[in-house]
Amino acid sequence: MKQKKIYVCTECDQQSPKWLGKCPSCGSWNTFVEETFEEVSPSAKKENTHRSMLVRNDEDSAPQKLSWDELPEYIRSNTGISEFDRVLGGGLVEGSAVLLSGEPGIGKSTLLLQICAALSKTKTVLYVTGEESAAQLSMRAKRLGVQGERIYVLTETNAQKVISKAEKLMPDIIIVDSIQTMYHVESASIPGSVTQIRECASIFINKAKTDGTSVILVGHVNKEGTIAGPKILEHMVDTVLYFEGERRQNFRIIRAMKNRFGSTNEIGVFEMTDMGLSEVRNPSEMLLADRPQKTSGNCAVCVIEGTRPIIAEIQALCTPTVYPAPRRMSTGIDFNRLALILAVLEKRLGLRYSSNDVYLNVIGGIRIDETASDIGVAMALISSMRDIAISDDLLCFGELGLSGECRAVMRAEDRIKESARLGFRKIVVPYRALTQSTKIPDGVEIITAKSIFDILPLLRKKETKDD
Ligand code: TYD
Ligand code: MG
């Protein structure tokens, strides 16, 4: 076979015969790497199953009528960690390929070792590691209290050898930690390169699709936050999970970015402890634990993450700037969203944010993408600017429009219920969010807001300085 050199973009898999500084397909810079591969003859190309691997190839598949009968029943196994089962859509599906990715040190190996314990009660699990020695893994397992007759460890980086060993052991689940350490001897590229990752992943996914083994691949994330390696990896697997969180804080969140067997809205929340990852069934309580009291710039909000309402605390700090251009910093909330809210407040309320540095933070290191936090962010910003504390039992939710109007968000009743459960007694909601049938818990005062002007009275000195 003839060897050929090409250049491949590590972000989007775009190929080019020569090196390019900027990828014409995805626009990223300096992402092209050299790859050597063997030119495949046209007849062999036909058998190349990379792209057809997503669906099992039956010999004589014919077009069928779309039918609701004979719906497939996914066989799922419980991993013993319900927060993880939740993001998977109700457990690990037999014959599925899952990609678990995250930054180094976030806790991927810890989580996978922990799920081995519960899975091994009914299944045989093979943990393939290319990163740690078997002794290191055993030490960690001991620390985490993970043991089981049916957990096997294999330190191997040759993907084909892994498969041939798995063929003898016949495990129900194979965990590959990590896909970047695996290599394929027939591929001429170096381990960790785009071609190698793709080749190795396809071997494991093929295994899942042919004999129903569930495969969990660990993927590293590069500094831009995307999975290091080809984007095609995300297309090849059934489920892509992202493990995120601030490494210095204990809070960890798993999000499904793609799931062929369930919703992608769910999140799983964990806390990293001395005994590994522990589930957080009630994230709001944890997020509100160290809440500052009676200080300006803080406002509680209620956002829906997956199916659950979660209460978070927004903190804003505005200080007169000493720089020619004021500083803006946002952690946990989209930077552009902050810019938009600041622009609305400056224009509609005449507050001079343009001569102030603004720092915004969501306590606990979580990230909020829902626009329902807008009004809370606006309240925190006004509160800090005027140095007036918001009452501690007040919470807001709702979207802010460019004219300063408060827009309705879905599931108002659930949000109110959760807020009341956690002790909030005054809840600011958009005017149109409530219907006549919306149930309001006893002792809760609902303040409806049509626009940003309606929330200003809540930020007057005489009302908040009641102590
Ligand atoms: P690890 O699972 O090795 O991360 P990854 O596989 O994603 O690279 O977890 C690494 C961090 O977790 C490590 O810095 C130590 C910490 N940790 C704990 O705090 N408690 C524990 O019980 C364990 C096992 C790890
Ligand atoms: Mg690891």
Short mmCIF file of C-alpha atoms and ligand atoms in Angstrom, two decimals:
data_model
loop_
_atom_site.label_atom_id
_atom_site.label_comp_id
_atom_site.label_asym_id
_atom_site.label_seq_id
_atom_site.Cartn_x
_atom_site.Cartn_y
_atom_site.Cartn_z
CA MET A 1 0.00 0.00 0.00
CA LYS A 2 1.16 3.50 -0.79
CA GLN A 3 1.79 5.94 2.05
CA LYS A 4 0.37 9.42 1.71
CA LYS A 5 0.67 12.59 3.74
CA ILE A 6 -2.22 14.90 4.38
CA TYR A 7 -3.06 17.64 6.84
CA VAL A 8 -6.14 17.32 9.03
CA CYS A 9 -7.89 19.96 11.13
CA THR A 10 -8.15 18.70 14.72
CA GLU A 11 -11.32 20.67 15.26
CA CYS A 12 -13.51 19.64 12.36
CA ASP A 13 -11.66 16.91 10.50
CA GLN A 14 -11.25 19.05 7.36
CA GLN A 15 -8.48 17.62 5.18
CA SER A 16 -6.02 19.45 2.99
CA PRO A 17 -3.03 18.36 0.87
CA LYS A 18 -0.93 21.20 2.34
CA TRP A 19 -0.61 22.88 5.73
CA LEU A 20 -2.97 25.78 6.34
CA GLY A 21 -2.85 28.37 9.11
CA LYS A 22 -6.58 28.86 9.20
CA CYS A 23 -9.13 26.12 8.60
CA PRO A 24 -11.41 27.08 5.70
CA SER A 25 -14.21 24.96 7.14
CA CYS A 26 -14.43 25.88 10.83
CA GLY A 27 -12.26 29.01 10.89
CA SER A 28 -9.94 27.88 13.70
CA TRP A 29 -6.27 28.83 13.64
CA ASN A 30 -3.25 26.51 13.86
CA THR A 31 -5.29 23.37 14.05
CA PHE A 32 -3.83 21.49 11.06
CA VAL A 33 -1.64 18.52 11.92
CA GLU A 34 0.25 16.21 9.60
CA GLU A 35 -1.16 12.70 9.18
CA THR A 36 0.27 9.77 7.28
CA PHE A 37 -2.09 7.17 6.00
CA GLU A 38 -2.10 4.31 3.59
CA GLU A 39 -3.98 4.77 0.40
CA VAL A 40 -6.74 2.22 0.35
CA SER A 41 -7.64 0.44 -2.85
CA PRO A 42 -11.13 1.20 -4.23
CA SER A 43 -12.38 -2.32 -3.48
CA ALA A 44 -11.27 -2.12 0.13
CA LYS A 45 -12.81 1.34 0.39
CA LYS A 46 -16.21 -0.15 -0.25
CA GLU A 47 -15.90 -2.21 2.87
CA ASN A 48 -14.85 0.73 4.94
CA THR A 49 -17.48 0.84 7.59
CA HIS A 50 -16.50 4.00 9.48
CA ARG A 51 -19.51 5.96 8.53
CA SER A 52 -21.98 3.15 8.22
CA MET A 53 -21.17 1.97 11.71
CA LEU A 54 -23.90 3.98 13.33
CA VAL A 55 -26.58 1.50 12.35
CA ARG A 56 -26.14 -2.24 12.39
CA ASN A 57 -25.87 -3.43 8.81
CA ASP A 58 -28.30 -6.20 8.06
CA GLU A 59 -27.48 -8.28 5.01
CA ASP A 60 -30.68 -7.64 3.14
CA SER A 61 -32.16 -4.51 4.58
CA ALA A 62 -35.04 -3.23 2.52
CA PRO A 63 -37.03 -0.01 2.88
CA GLN A 64 -39.72 -0.50 5.49
CA LYS A 65 -42.91 1.33 6.27
CA LEU A 66 -42.62 3.64 9.23
CA SER A 67 -44.46 1.87 11.98
CA TRP A 68 -45.25 2.34 15.66
CA ASP A 69 -45.46 -1.38 16.30
CA GLU A 70 -42.43 -3.31 17.37
CA LEU A 71 -40.69 -0.37 18.96
CA PRO A 72 -37.23 -1.34 20.12
CA GLU A 73 -36.88 -1.93 23.85
CA TYR A 74 -33.60 -0.56 25.08
CA ILE A 75 -32.09 -2.75 27.74
CA ARG A 76 -30.61 -0.49 30.36
CA SER A 77 -28.39 -1.23 33.34
CA ASN A 78 -28.30 0.93 36.41
CA THR A 79 -24.86 2.29 37.12
CA GLY A 80 -25.60 2.67 40.82
CA ILE A 81 -25.18 6.43 40.56
CA SER A 82 -28.58 7.88 39.82
CA GLU A 83 -27.24 11.28 38.72
CA PHE A 84 -25.23 9.47 36.03
CA ASP A 85 -28.19 7.28 35.05
CA ARG A 86 -30.27 10.41 34.69
CA VAL A 87 -27.97 12.00 32.08
CA LEU A 88 -27.78 8.71 30.22
CA GLY A 89 -31.58 8.82 29.94
CA GLY A 90 -32.28 6.16 32.58
CA GLY A 91 -29.23 3.89 32.66
CA LEU A 92 -26.52 2.54 30.41
CA VAL A 93 -28.02 1.10 27.21
CA GLU A 94 -26.79 -2.32 26.11
CA GLY A 95 -24.74 -2.05 22.92
CA SER A 96 -24.29 1.69 23.14
CA ALA A 97 -21.14 3.75 22.82
CA VAL A 98 -20.73 6.61 25.27
CA LEU A 99 -18.05 9.29 25.17
CA LEU A 100 -17.28 10.88 28.55
CA SER A 101 -15.11 13.91 28.15
CA GLY A 102 -13.72 16.55 30.44
CA GLU A 103 -10.58 18.36 31.49
CA PRO A 104 -7.78 16.42 33.15
CA GLY A 105 -8.32 16.01 36.87
CA ILE A 106 -12.04 16.70 36.81
CA GLY A 107 -12.88 13.18 38.01
CA LYS A 108 -13.63 11.02 34.96
CA SER A 109 -11.59 8.03 36.10
CA THR A 110 -12.96 8.37 39.63
CA LEU A 111 -16.56 8.35 38.43
CA LEU A 112 -16.05 5.39 36.10
CA LEU A 113 -14.36 3.36 38.80
CA GLN A 114 -17.26 4.13 41.12
CA ILE A 115 -19.86 2.96 38.60
CA CYS A 116 -17.92 -0.29 38.15
CA ALA A 117 -18.90 -1.28 41.68
CA ALA A 118 -22.64 -1.26 41.06
CA LEU A 119 -22.43 -2.59 37.50
CA SER A 120 -20.29 -5.53 38.55
CA LYS A 121 -23.07 -6.90 40.75
CA THR A 122 -24.83 -8.16 37.66
CA LYS A 123 -22.35 -7.61 34.81
CA THR A 124 -18.74 -8.22 33.95
CA VAL A 125 -16.82 -4.98 33.55
CA LEU A 126 -13.46 -4.56 31.82
CA TYR A 127 -11.62 -1.38 32.74
CA VAL A 128 -8.93 -0.69 30.14
CA THR A 129 -6.41 1.91 31.22
CA GLY A 130 -3.65 3.45 29.20
CA GLU A 131 -2.98 6.18 31.74
CA GLU A 132 -2.43 4.50 35.08
CA SER A 133 -0.83 1.26 36.18
CA ALA A 134 -2.96 -1.55 37.59
CA ALA A 135 -1.41 -0.86 41.01
CA GLN A 136 -2.38 2.80 40.89
CA LEU A 137 -5.89 1.84 39.92
CA SER A 138 -6.10 -0.68 42.75
CA MET A 139 -4.95 1.94 45.22
CA ARG A 140 -7.63 4.31 44.07
CA ALA A 141 -10.24 1.53 44.13
CA LYS A 142 -9.32 0.74 47.73
CA ARG A 143 -9.61 4.39 48.70
CA LEU A 144 -13.03 4.60 47.06
CA GLY A 145 -14.16 1.29 48.53
CA VAL A 146 -14.73 -0.15 45.06
CA GLN A 147 -14.57 -3.91 44.84
CA GLY A 148 -16.27 -6.65 42.92
CA GLU A 149 -15.63 -10.17 41.70
CA ARG A 150 -16.44 -9.19 38.15
CA ILE A 151 -14.29 -6.08 37.69
CA TYR A 152 -11.27 -6.70 35.48
CA VAL A 153 -8.43 -4.26 34.84
CA LEU A 154 -6.32 -4.28 31.71
CA THR A 155 -3.33 -2.02 31.14
CA GLU A 156 -3.03 -1.99 27.38
CA THR A 157 -2.84 0.67 24.71
CA ASN A 158 -3.04 -1.49 21.61
CA ALA A 159 -6.71 -1.28 20.60
CA GLN A 160 -6.75 -4.57 18.68
CA LYS A 161 -5.17 -6.42 21.60
CA VAL A 162 -7.83 -4.96 23.87
CA ILE A 163 -10.52 -6.32 21.60
CA SER A 164 -8.94 -9.77 21.30
CA LYS A 165 -8.59 -9.96 25.11
CA ALA A 166 -12.16 -8.80 25.49
CA GLU A 167 -13.25 -11.55 23.14
CA LYS A 168 -11.93 -14.12 25.62
CA LEU A 169 -13.31 -12.41 28.73
CA MET A 170 -16.66 -11.50 27.13
CA PRO A 171 -17.36 -8.47 29.35
CA ASP A 172 -20.75 -6.73 29.25
CA ILE A 173 -19.15 -3.33 29.61
CA ILE A 174 -15.79 -2.04 28.39
CA ILE A 175 -14.41 1.22 29.77
CA VAL A 176 -11.55 2.75 27.77
CA ASP A 177 -9.55 5.33 29.74
CA SER A 178 -8.63 7.20 27.55
CA ILE A 179 -9.24 6.98 23.82
CA GLN A 180 -6.27 9.30 23.21
CA THR A 181 -3.82 6.75 24.65
CA MET A 182 -4.98 3.92 22.39
CA TYR A 183 -3.27 3.09 19.11
CA HIS A 184 -3.93 0.96 16.09
CA VAL A 185 -0.87 -0.84 14.71
CA GLU A 186 -2.04 -0.78 11.13
CA SER A 187 -2.37 2.96 11.12
CA ALA A 188 0.86 4.76 10.32
CA SER A 189 0.13 7.86 12.40
CA ILE A 190 1.40 8.46 15.91
CA PRO A 191 -0.81 7.66 18.96
CA GLY A 192 -3.07 10.54 19.91
CA SER A 193 -3.31 11.81 16.33
CA VAL A 194 -6.61 12.38 14.63
CA THR A 195 -6.38 9.27 12.48
CA GLN A 196 -5.40 7.06 15.40
CA ILE A 197 -8.23 8.29 17.60
CA ARG A 198 -10.71 7.72 14.81
CA GLU A 199 -9.42 4.26 13.98
CA CYS A 200 -9.36 3.14 17.61
CA ALA A 201 -12.77 4.58 18.38
CA SER A 202 -14.23 2.81 15.39
CA ILE A 203 -12.85 -0.54 16.61
CA PHE A 204 -14.54 -0.11 20.00
CA ILE A 205 -17.79 1.21 18.57
CA ASN A 206 -17.87 -1.68 16.13
CA LYS A 207 -17.53 -4.04 19.07
CA ALA A 208 -20.53 -2.39 20.76
CA LYS A 209 -22.65 -2.58 17.63
CA THR A 210 -21.83 -6.18 16.77
CA ASP A 211 -22.15 -8.01 20.07
CA GLY A 212 -24.07 -5.67 22.33
CA THR A 213 -21.21 -4.76 24.67
CA SER A 214 -21.63 -1.29 26.15
CA VAL A 215 -18.56 0.83 25.59
CA ILE A 216 -17.61 3.94 27.55
CA LEU A 217 -14.77 5.96 26.05
CA VAL A 218 -12.98 8.66 28.02
CA GLY A 219 -11.98 11.65 25.94
CA HIS A 220 -9.66 14.50 26.90
CA VAL A 221 -10.65 18.04 26.31
CA ASN A 222 -8.25 20.60 24.91
CA LYS A 223 -7.96 24.13 26.20
CA GLU A 224 -10.75 25.45 24.00
CA GLY A 225 -13.12 23.03 25.71
CA THR A 226 -13.64 20.74 22.75
CA ILE A 227 -12.74 17.08 22.69
CA ALA A 228 -9.14 16.78 21.60
CA GLY A 229 -9.28 14.85 18.38
CA PRO A 230 -11.65 14.78 15.52
CA LYS A 231 -15.16 16.10 15.74
CA ILE A 232 -16.19 12.92 13.97
CA LEU A 233 -15.74 11.09 17.28
CA GLU A 234 -18.82 12.90 18.53
CA HIS A 235 -20.75 11.79 15.45
CA MET A 236 -19.68 8.17 15.82
CA VAL A 237 -20.84 7.57 19.39
CA ASP A 238 -24.44 7.39 20.62
CA THR A 239 -24.01 9.61 23.64
CA VAL A 240 -21.62 12.46 24.37
CA LEU A 241 -21.29 13.51 28.00
CA TYR A 242 -19.31 16.50 29.23
CA PHE A 243 -17.93 16.55 32.73
CA GLU A 244 -17.47 20.13 33.85
CA GLY A 245 -16.82 22.25 36.88
CA GLU A 246 -14.16 24.38 38.47
CA ARG A 247 -11.34 22.11 39.53
CA ARG A 248 -10.67 24.24 42.60
CA GLN A 249 -14.29 23.98 43.69
CA ASN A 250 -15.96 20.74 44.61
CA PHE A 251 -18.99 21.07 42.42
CA ARG A 252 -19.10 18.88 39.28
CA ILE A 253 -21.75 18.70 36.60
CA ILE A 254 -22.28 16.16 33.84
CA ARG A 255 -24.22 17.32 30.81
CA ALA A 256 -25.39 15.26 27.86
CA MET A 257 -24.39 17.06 24.65
CA LYS A 258 -25.87 14.37 22.49
CA ASN A 259 -27.96 11.34 23.38
CA ARG A 260 -29.57 8.92 20.98
CA PHE A 261 -31.35 7.23 23.89
CA GLY A 262 -32.67 10.14 25.90
CA SER A 263 -32.96 13.84 26.42
CA THR A 264 -29.95 16.13 26.27
CA ASN A 265 -31.39 18.54 28.79
CA GLU A 266 -30.56 16.55 31.87
CA ILE A 267 -27.64 17.32 34.13
CA GLY A 268 -26.11 15.25 36.88
CA VAL A 269 -24.67 17.09 39.87
CA PHE A 270 -21.82 15.79 42.03
CA GLU A 271 -19.52 16.88 44.76
CA MET A 272 -15.88 15.76 44.90
CA THR A 273 -15.10 14.49 48.39
CA ASP A 274 -12.31 12.47 50.01
CA MET A 275 -14.35 9.39 49.22
CA GLY A 276 -14.74 10.19 45.53
CA LEU A 277 -17.75 11.73 43.86
CA SER A 278 -20.94 11.92 45.82
CA GLU A 279 -24.28 12.72 44.29
CA VAL A 280 -26.00 15.99 45.01
CA ARG A 281 -29.72 15.30 44.95
CA ASN A 282 -30.57 18.82 45.98
CA PRO A 283 -28.23 21.23 44.21
CA SER A 284 -30.13 24.34 45.33
CA GLU A 285 -29.48 23.64 49.00
CA MET A 286 -25.79 23.23 48.33
CA LEU A 287 -25.60 26.36 46.19
CA LEU A 288 -27.32 28.46 48.81
CA ALA A 289 -25.27 27.09 51.71
CA ASP A 290 -22.68 29.88 51.96
CA ARG A 291 -24.98 32.62 50.86
CA PRO A 292 -23.97 36.08 52.05
CA GLN A 293 -26.74 37.87 53.93
CA LYS A 294 -27.86 41.46 53.73
CA THR A 295 -25.19 42.55 51.29
CA SER A 296 -25.70 44.57 48.15
CA GLY A 297 -25.17 43.00 44.74
CA ASN A 298 -26.66 39.57 45.54
CA CYS A 299 -29.81 38.16 44.06
CA ALA A 300 -31.24 34.64 44.02
CA VAL A 301 -32.61 33.25 40.76
CA CYS A 302 -34.38 30.07 39.75
CA VAL A 303 -33.36 28.36 36.53
CA ILE A 304 -34.49 25.06 35.04
CA GLU A 305 -31.66 22.63 34.36
CA GLY A 306 -32.98 19.56 32.61
CA THR A 307 -36.18 18.72 34.40
CA ARG A 308 -35.20 20.24 37.72
CA PRO A 309 -35.54 23.80 38.96
CA ILE A 310 -32.28 24.92 40.54
CA ILE A 311 -31.80 27.98 42.69
CA ALA A 312 -28.57 29.87 42.31
CA GLU A 313 -27.15 33.06 43.69
CA ILE A 314 -25.92 35.81 41.37
CA GLN A 315 -23.32 38.26 42.66
CA ALA A 316 -22.50 41.54 41.03
CA LEU A 317 -19.87 44.09 41.96
CA CYS A 318 -19.70 47.53 40.34
CA THR A 319 -16.82 49.85 41.16
CA PRO A 320 -15.77 53.14 39.54
CA THR A 321 -13.23 52.36 36.87
CA VAL A 322 -9.67 53.61 36.76
CA TYR A 323 -9.11 52.26 33.26
CA PRO A 324 -9.81 54.05 29.96
CA ALA A 325 -12.23 51.26 29.07
CA PRO A 326 -14.18 49.76 31.99
CA ARG A 327 -13.50 46.14 32.87
CA ARG A 328 -16.13 43.46 32.48
CA MET A 329 -15.79 40.01 33.97
CA SER A 330 -18.38 37.28 34.02
CA THR A 331 -18.15 33.81 35.54
CA GLY A 332 -21.05 31.43 35.05
CA ILE A 333 -23.10 33.72 32.81
CA ASP A 334 -22.51 34.37 29.13
CA PHE A 335 -20.40 37.49 28.65
CA ASN A 336 -22.60 38.80 25.83
CA ARG A 337 -25.69 38.36 27.97
CA LEU A 338 -24.07 40.54 30.64
CA ALA A 339 -23.22 43.19 28.02
CA LEU A 340 -26.82 43.17 26.82
CA ILE A 341 -28.30 43.54 30.30
CA LEU A 342 -25.86 46.35 31.12
CA ALA A 343 -26.85 48.16 27.92
CA VAL A 344 -30.56 47.85 28.76
CA LEU A 345 -30.03 49.17 32.30
CA GLU A 346 -27.85 52.05 31.12
CA LYS A 347 -30.29 53.09 28.42
CA ARG A 348 -33.58 52.57 30.26
CA LEU A 349 -32.63 53.50 33.81
CA GLY A 350 -29.77 55.88 33.09
CA LEU A 351 -27.35 54.01 35.38
CA ARG A 352 -23.75 54.82 34.44
CA TYR A 353 -22.22 51.39 34.04
CA SER A 354 -19.96 52.75 31.31
CA SER A 355 -17.84 54.44 33.97
CA ASN A 356 -17.80 51.38 36.24
CA ASP A 357 -15.97 48.08 36.24
CA VAL A 358 -18.48 45.24 36.49
CA TYR A 359 -17.78 41.79 37.90
CA LEU A 360 -20.46 39.12 37.77
CA ASN A 361 -20.32 35.68 39.35
CA VAL A 362 -22.60 32.73 39.96
CA ILE A 363 -21.83 31.20 43.36
CA GLY A 364 -20.77 27.56 43.42
CA GLY A 365 -19.05 27.52 40.02
CA ILE A 366 -22.11 26.52 38.03
CA ARG A 367 -22.86 27.87 34.58
CA ILE A 368 -26.30 29.26 33.75
CA ASP A 369 -27.42 29.40 30.13
CA GLU A 370 -31.08 30.07 30.72
CA THR A 371 -32.34 33.59 30.04
CA ALA A 372 -34.65 33.22 33.06
CA SER A 373 -31.73 34.52 35.12
CA ASP A 374 -31.81 37.93 33.33
CA ILE A 375 -33.99 39.77 35.81
CA GLY A 376 -31.96 38.42 38.71
CA VAL A 377 -28.75 39.58 37.03
CA ALA A 378 -30.31 43.00 36.45
CA MET A 379 -31.42 43.19 40.10
CA ALA A 380 -27.94 42.26 41.32
CA LEU A 381 -26.38 44.89 39.05
CA ILE A 382 -28.75 47.64 40.19
CA SER A 383 -28.33 46.58 43.81
CA SER A 384 -24.55 46.82 43.61
CA MET A 385 -24.61 50.12 41.72
CA ARG A 386 -26.88 51.74 44.28
CA ASP A 387 -25.37 49.84 47.19
CA ILE A 388 -28.75 48.71 48.48
CA ALA A 389 -29.16 45.12 49.61
CA ILE A 390 -31.99 43.02 48.23
CA SER A 391 -34.12 41.34 50.86
CA ASP A 392 -32.73 37.85 51.61
CA ASP A 393 -36.04 36.10 51.08
CA LEU A 394 -36.55 37.57 47.60
CA LEU A 395 -35.98 35.63 44.39
CA CYS A 396 -36.54 36.60 40.74
CA PHE A 397 -36.93 34.83 37.46
CA GLY A 398 -37.75 36.09 33.99
CA GLU A 399 -36.14 37.20 30.77
CA LEU A 400 -35.23 40.81 30.08
CA GLY A 401 -36.12 42.30 26.68
CA LEU A 402 -34.24 45.10 24.97
CA SER A 403 -36.94 47.63 25.84
CA GLY A 404 -36.60 46.71 29.49
CA GLU A 405 -39.70 44.50 29.48
CA CYS A 406 -39.89 41.36 31.63
CA ARG A 407 -40.71 38.35 29.48
CA ALA A 408 -42.38 35.17 30.60
CA VAL A 409 -40.44 31.94 30.93
CA MET A 410 -41.77 28.41 30.98
CA ARG A 411 -42.65 26.36 34.06
CA ALA A 412 -43.30 29.26 36.40
CA GLU A 413 -45.23 27.09 38.84
CA ASP A 414 -42.36 24.63 39.33
CA ARG A 415 -39.97 27.49 39.92
CA ILE A 416 -42.26 29.10 42.48
CA LYS A 417 -42.72 25.79 44.28
CA GLU A 418 -39.00 25.11 44.54
CA SER A 419 -38.28 28.68 45.65
CA ALA A 420 -40.95 28.46 48.35
CA ARG A 421 -39.56 25.13 49.50
CA LEU A 422 -36.19 26.76 50.08
CA GLY A 423 -37.67 29.55 52.12
CA PHE A 424 -38.11 32.39 49.65
CA ARG A 425 -41.16 34.45 50.53
CA LYS A 426 -41.14 37.19 47.86
CA ILE A 427 -40.90 36.04 44.27
CA VAL A 428 -40.62 38.43 41.33
CA VAL A 429 -42.14 36.92 38.21
CA PRO A 430 -42.85 38.32 34.75
CA TYR A 431 -46.39 39.64 34.39
CA ARG A 432 -47.47 37.07 31.82
CA ALA A 433 -45.84 34.05 33.47
CA LEU A 434 -48.82 33.26 35.67
CA THR A 435 -52.19 31.91 34.68
CA GLN A 436 -55.33 31.69 36.78
CA SER A 437 -54.62 28.07 37.57
CA THR A 438 -51.07 28.71 38.82
CA LYS A 439 -50.89 27.52 42.43
CA ILE A 440 -49.15 29.85 44.84
CA PRO A 441 -47.89 28.24 48.07
CA ASP A 442 -49.13 29.75 51.34
CA GLY A 443 -47.15 32.63 52.76
CA VAL A 444 -45.54 33.49 49.43
CA GLU A 445 -45.95 36.96 47.99
CA ILE A 446 -45.80 37.13 44.21
CA ILE A 447 -44.65 40.41 42.71
CA THR A 448 -45.48 40.62 39.02
CA ALA A 449 -43.26 42.79 36.86
CA LYS A 450 -44.13 44.11 33.42
CA SER A 451 -40.87 45.92 32.97
CA ILE A 452 -37.65 46.76 34.72
CA PHE A 453 -39.35 49.86 36.19
CA ASP A 454 -41.63 47.62 38.26
CA ILE A 455 -38.72 46.09 40.16
CA LEU A 456 -37.13 49.43 41.08
CA PRO A 457 -39.33 49.95 44.17
CA LEU A 458 -37.82 46.74 45.58
CA LEU A 459 -34.47 48.46 45.55
CA ARG A 460 -35.36 51.56 47.52
CA LYS A 461 -33.51 52.25 50.73
CA LYS A 462 -36.50 52.53 53.04
CA GLU A 463 -37.87 49.14 52.05
CA THR A 464 -34.72 47.10 52.31
CA LYS A 465 -33.17 48.71 55.37
CA ASP A 466 -35.63 47.19 57.75
CA ASP A 467 -33.20 45.99 60.37
P1 TYD B 1 -9.47 11.77 38.22
O1 TYD B 1 -10.65 10.87 38.29
O2 TYD B 1 -8.13 11.14 38.19
O3 TYD B 1 -9.60 12.78 37.01
P2 TYD B 1 -9.56 12.53 35.42
O4 TYD B 1 -9.63 11.06 35.18
O5 TYD B 1 -10.75 13.28 34.91
O6 TYD B 1 -8.29 13.13 34.94
O7 TYD B 1 -9.64 12.72 39.50
C1 TYD B 1 -8.67 13.58 39.78
C2 TYD B 1 -8.86 14.46 40.97
O8 TYD B 1 -9.85 14.11 41.88
C3 TYD B 1 -7.57 14.38 41.68
O9 TYD B 1 -6.95 15.62 41.53
C4 TYD B 1 -7.88 14.08 43.07
C5 TYD B 1 -9.33 14.21 43.20
N1 TYD B 1 -9.92 13.16 44.03
C6 TYD B 1 -10.54 13.50 45.21
O10 TYD B 1 -10.62 14.65 45.60
N2 TYD B 1 -11.12 12.49 45.97
C7 TYD B 1 -11.04 11.18 45.62
O11 TYD B 1 -11.56 10.31 46.33
C8 TYD B 1 -10.37 10.86 44.39
C9 TYD B 1 -10.25 9.44 43.92
C10 TYD B 1 -9.85 11.85 43.63
MG MG B 2 -8.11 9.82 34.41
#
